[in-house]
GROMACS .gro file of C-alpha atoms in nm:
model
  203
    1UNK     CA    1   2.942   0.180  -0.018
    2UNK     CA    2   3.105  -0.028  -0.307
    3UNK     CA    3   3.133  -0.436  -0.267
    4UNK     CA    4   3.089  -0.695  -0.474
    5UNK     CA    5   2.738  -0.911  -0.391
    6UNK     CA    6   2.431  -0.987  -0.467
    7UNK     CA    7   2.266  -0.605  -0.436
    8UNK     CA    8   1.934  -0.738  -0.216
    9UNK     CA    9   2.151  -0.912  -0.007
   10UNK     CA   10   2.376  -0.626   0.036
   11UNK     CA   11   2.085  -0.385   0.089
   12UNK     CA   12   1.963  -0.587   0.372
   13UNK     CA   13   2.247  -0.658   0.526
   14UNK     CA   14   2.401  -0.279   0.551
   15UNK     CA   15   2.002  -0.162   0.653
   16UNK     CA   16   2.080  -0.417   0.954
   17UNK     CA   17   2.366  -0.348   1.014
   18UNK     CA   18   2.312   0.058   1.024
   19UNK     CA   19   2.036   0.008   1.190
   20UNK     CA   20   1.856   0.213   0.888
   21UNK     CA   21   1.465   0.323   0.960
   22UNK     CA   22   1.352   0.346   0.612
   23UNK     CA   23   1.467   0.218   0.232
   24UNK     CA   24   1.434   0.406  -0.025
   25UNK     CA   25   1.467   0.309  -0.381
   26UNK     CA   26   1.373   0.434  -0.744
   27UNK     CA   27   1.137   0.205  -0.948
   28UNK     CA   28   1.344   0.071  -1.290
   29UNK     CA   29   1.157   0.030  -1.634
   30UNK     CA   30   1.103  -0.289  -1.730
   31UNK     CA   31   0.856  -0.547  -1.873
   32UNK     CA   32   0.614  -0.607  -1.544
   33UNK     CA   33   0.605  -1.002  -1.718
   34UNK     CA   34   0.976  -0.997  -1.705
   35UNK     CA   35   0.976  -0.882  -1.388
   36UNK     CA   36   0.747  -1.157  -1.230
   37UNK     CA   37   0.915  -1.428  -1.317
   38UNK     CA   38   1.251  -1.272  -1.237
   39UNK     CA   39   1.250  -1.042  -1.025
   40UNK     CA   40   1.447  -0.751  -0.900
   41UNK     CA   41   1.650  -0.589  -0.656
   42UNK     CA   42   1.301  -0.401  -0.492
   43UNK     CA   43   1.120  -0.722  -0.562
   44UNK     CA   44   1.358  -0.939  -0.356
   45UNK     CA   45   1.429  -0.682  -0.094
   46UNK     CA   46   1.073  -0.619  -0.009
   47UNK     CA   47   1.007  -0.977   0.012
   48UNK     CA   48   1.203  -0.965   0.371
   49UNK     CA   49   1.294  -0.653   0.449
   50UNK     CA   50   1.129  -0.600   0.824
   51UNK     CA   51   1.105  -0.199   0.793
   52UNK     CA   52   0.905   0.060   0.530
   53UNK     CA   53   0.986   0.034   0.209
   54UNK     CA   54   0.965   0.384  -0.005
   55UNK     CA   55   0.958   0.323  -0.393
   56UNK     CA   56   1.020   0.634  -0.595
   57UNK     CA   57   0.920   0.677  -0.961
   58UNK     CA   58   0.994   1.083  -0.990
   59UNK     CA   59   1.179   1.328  -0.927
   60UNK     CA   60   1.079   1.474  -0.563
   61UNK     CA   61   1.032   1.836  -0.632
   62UNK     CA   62   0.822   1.927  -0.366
   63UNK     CA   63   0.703   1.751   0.024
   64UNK     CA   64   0.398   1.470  -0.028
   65UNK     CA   65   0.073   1.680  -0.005
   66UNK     CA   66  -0.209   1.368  -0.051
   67UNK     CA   67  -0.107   1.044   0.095
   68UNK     CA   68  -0.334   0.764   0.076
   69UNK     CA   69  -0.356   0.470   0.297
   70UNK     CA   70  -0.503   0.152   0.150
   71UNK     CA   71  -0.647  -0.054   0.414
   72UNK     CA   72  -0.778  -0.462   0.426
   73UNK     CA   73  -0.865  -0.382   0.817
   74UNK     CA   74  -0.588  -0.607   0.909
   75UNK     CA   75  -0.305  -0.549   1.212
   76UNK     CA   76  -0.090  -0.508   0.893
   77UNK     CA   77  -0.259  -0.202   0.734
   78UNK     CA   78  -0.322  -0.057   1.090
   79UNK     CA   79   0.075  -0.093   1.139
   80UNK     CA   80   0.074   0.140   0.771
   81UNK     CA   81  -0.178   0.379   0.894
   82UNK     CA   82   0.061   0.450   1.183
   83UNK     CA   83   0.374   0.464   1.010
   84UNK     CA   84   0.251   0.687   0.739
   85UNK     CA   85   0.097   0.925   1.042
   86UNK     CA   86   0.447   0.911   1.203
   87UNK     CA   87   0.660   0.989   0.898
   88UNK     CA   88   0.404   1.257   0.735
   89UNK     CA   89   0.289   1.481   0.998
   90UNK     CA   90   0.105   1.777   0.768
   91UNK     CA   91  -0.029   1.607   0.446
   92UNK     CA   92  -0.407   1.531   0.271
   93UNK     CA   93  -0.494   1.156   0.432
   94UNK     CA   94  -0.716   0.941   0.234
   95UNK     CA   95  -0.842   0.614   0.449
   96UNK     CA   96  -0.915   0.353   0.122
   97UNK     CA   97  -1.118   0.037   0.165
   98UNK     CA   98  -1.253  -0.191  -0.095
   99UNK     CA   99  -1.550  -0.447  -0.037
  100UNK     CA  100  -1.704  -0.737  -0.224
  101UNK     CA  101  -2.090  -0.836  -0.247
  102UNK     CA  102  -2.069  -1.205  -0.259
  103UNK     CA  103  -2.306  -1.360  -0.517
  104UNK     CA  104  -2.332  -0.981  -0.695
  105UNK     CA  105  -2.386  -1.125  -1.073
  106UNK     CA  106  -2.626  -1.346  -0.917
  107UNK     CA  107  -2.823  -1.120  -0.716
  108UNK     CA  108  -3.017  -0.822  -0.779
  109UNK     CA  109  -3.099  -0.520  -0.532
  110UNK     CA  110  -2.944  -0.190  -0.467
  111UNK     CA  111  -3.048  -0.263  -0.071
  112UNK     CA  112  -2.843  -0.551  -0.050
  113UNK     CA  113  -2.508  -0.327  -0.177
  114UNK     CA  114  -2.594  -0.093   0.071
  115UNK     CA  115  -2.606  -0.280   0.340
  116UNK     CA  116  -2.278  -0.412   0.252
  117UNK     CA  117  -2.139  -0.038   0.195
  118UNK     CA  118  -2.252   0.087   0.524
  119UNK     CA  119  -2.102  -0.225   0.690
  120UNK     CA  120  -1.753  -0.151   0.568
  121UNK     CA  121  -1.812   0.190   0.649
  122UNK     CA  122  -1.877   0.154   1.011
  123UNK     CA  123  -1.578  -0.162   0.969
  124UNK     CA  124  -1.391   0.150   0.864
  125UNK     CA  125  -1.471   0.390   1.150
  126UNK     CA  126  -1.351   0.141   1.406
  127UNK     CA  127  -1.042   0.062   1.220
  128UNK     CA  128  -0.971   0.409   1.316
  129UNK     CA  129  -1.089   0.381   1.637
  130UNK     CA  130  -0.818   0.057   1.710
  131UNK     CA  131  -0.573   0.230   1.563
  132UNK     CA  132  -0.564   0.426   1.899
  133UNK     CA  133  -0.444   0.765   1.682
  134UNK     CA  134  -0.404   1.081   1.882
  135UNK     CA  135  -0.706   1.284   1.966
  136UNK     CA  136  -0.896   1.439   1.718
  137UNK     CA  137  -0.654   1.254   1.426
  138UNK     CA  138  -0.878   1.030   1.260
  139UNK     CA  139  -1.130   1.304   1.253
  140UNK     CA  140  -0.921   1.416   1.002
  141UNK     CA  141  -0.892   1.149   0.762
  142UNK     CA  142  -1.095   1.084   0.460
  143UNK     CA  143  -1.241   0.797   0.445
  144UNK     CA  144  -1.319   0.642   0.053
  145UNK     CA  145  -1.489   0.262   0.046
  146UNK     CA  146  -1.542   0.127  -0.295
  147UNK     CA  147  -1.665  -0.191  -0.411
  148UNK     CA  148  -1.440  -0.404  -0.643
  149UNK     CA  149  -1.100  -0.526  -0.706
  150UNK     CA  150  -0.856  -0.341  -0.464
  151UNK     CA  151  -0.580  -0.346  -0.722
  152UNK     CA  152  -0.774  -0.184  -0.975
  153UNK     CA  153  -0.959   0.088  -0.774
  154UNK     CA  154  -0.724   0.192  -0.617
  155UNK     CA  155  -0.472   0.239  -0.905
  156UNK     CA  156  -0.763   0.467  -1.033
  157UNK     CA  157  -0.828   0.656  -0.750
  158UNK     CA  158  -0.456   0.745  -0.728
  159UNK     CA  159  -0.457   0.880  -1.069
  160UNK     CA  160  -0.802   1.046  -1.034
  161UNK     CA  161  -0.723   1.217  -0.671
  162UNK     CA  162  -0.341   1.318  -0.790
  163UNK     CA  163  -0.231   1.096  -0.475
  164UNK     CA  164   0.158   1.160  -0.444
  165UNK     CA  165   0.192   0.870  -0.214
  166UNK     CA  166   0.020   0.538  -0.150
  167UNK     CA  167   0.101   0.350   0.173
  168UNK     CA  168   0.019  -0.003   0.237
  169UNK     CA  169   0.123  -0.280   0.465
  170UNK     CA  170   0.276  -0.615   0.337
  171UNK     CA  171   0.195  -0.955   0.484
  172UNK     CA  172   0.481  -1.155   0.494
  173UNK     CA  173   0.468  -1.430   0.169
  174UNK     CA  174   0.713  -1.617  -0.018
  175UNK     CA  175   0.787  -1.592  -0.402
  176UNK     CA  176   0.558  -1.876  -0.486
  177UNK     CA  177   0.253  -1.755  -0.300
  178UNK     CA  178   0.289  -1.399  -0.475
  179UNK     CA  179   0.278  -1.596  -0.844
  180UNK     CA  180   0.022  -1.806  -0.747
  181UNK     CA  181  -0.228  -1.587  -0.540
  182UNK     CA  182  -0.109  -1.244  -0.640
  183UNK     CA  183  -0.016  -0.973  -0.377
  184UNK     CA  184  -0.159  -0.629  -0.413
  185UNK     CA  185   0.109  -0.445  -0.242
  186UNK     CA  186   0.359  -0.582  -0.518
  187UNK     CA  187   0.110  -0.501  -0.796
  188UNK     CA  188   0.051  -0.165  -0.656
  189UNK     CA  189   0.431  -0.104  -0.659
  190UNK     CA  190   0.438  -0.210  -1.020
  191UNK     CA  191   0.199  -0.027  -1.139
  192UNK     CA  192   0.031   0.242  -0.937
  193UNK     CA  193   0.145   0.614  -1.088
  194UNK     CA  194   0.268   0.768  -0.777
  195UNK     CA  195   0.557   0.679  -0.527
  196UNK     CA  196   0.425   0.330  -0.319
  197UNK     CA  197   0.552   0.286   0.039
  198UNK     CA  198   0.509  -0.048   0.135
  199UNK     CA  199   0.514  -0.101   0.564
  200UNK     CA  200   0.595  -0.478   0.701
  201UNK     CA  201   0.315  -0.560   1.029
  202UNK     CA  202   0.599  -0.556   1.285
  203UNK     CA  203   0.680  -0.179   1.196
   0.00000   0.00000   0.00000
């Protein structure tokens, strides 16, 4: 298709329109500064698009063997552990969770870290358990919790574990929220090494 507009708009529209599933697009070069204050085509469409969202940065040579699935427990990460399970039936699944120990610089004690591990691990185990997967599915998952920054872990991990694909959902925020507060999905699709799909929570 060839017609003159504005190319998110025109994306959007003809994904609509076509009633398209999925939308795919390659991941362009540039400054990430330059690209926060301006934007781009992927930046704008992903800001509204209501469907997944697959961002490619290689050449596909071969099917996705080790997916990860980055989750903040929410309905909107659930919705992206479903999606990914729907569109990837055969592939490695990494469950990855992230957790803060409030007060950590101030406070001393390998216990209390612990304690705060093992609670996002069992937070983790029923995540998969509300997910309401087939039988025996979420047996199958691997489940990773780290403490830390999300963004920054899990950039790591996916260069450490040779993930092909990292899947996460996207809560619905303007422009000025993502400058002021930041938004992990959008920094993981700037910056993570592998492809990025990004799923909205109505998915």
């Amino acid at each position: 298709m060839v017609e003159r507009a504005a190319p998110s708009k025109l994306v959007l529209r003809v994904a609509q329109s076509q009633d398209v599933g999925l939308i795919v697009t390659g991941m362009a070069r540039t400054d990430p500064l330059e690209r926060m204050l301006t934007g781009t085509t992927a930046d704008e469409v992903l800001r509204v698009a209501a469907i997944p969202f697959l961002v490619v940065r290689q050449r596909a040579r071969q099917a996705y063997r080790k997916i990860l699935v980055a989750t903040d427990l929410s309905a909107c990460s659930r919705a992206a552990l479903r999606t990914a399970l729907r569109y990837f039936r055969d592939p490695d699944f990494t469950l990855f969770h992230t957790f803060d120990v409030p007060y950590a610089g101030f406070v001393e004690g390998d216990k209390r870290k612990e304690a705060f591990a093992a609670e996002a691990w069992d937070e983790c185990s029923q995540f998969l358990v509300d997910a309401d997967l087939p039988d025996g599915l979420d047996e199958t998952i691997r489940v990773v919790v780290e403490q830390g920054s999300k963004g920054w872990l899990l950039r790591d991990y996916v260069r450490h574990a040779n993930i092909d694909l990292a899947v996460l959902g996207r809560h619905g925020r303007g422009r000025l929220l993502d400058l002021i507060l930041g938004s992990t999905a959008s920094w993981i699709m700037q910056f993570a090494p592998c492809d990025v799909m990004l799923v909205p929570k109505l998915t």
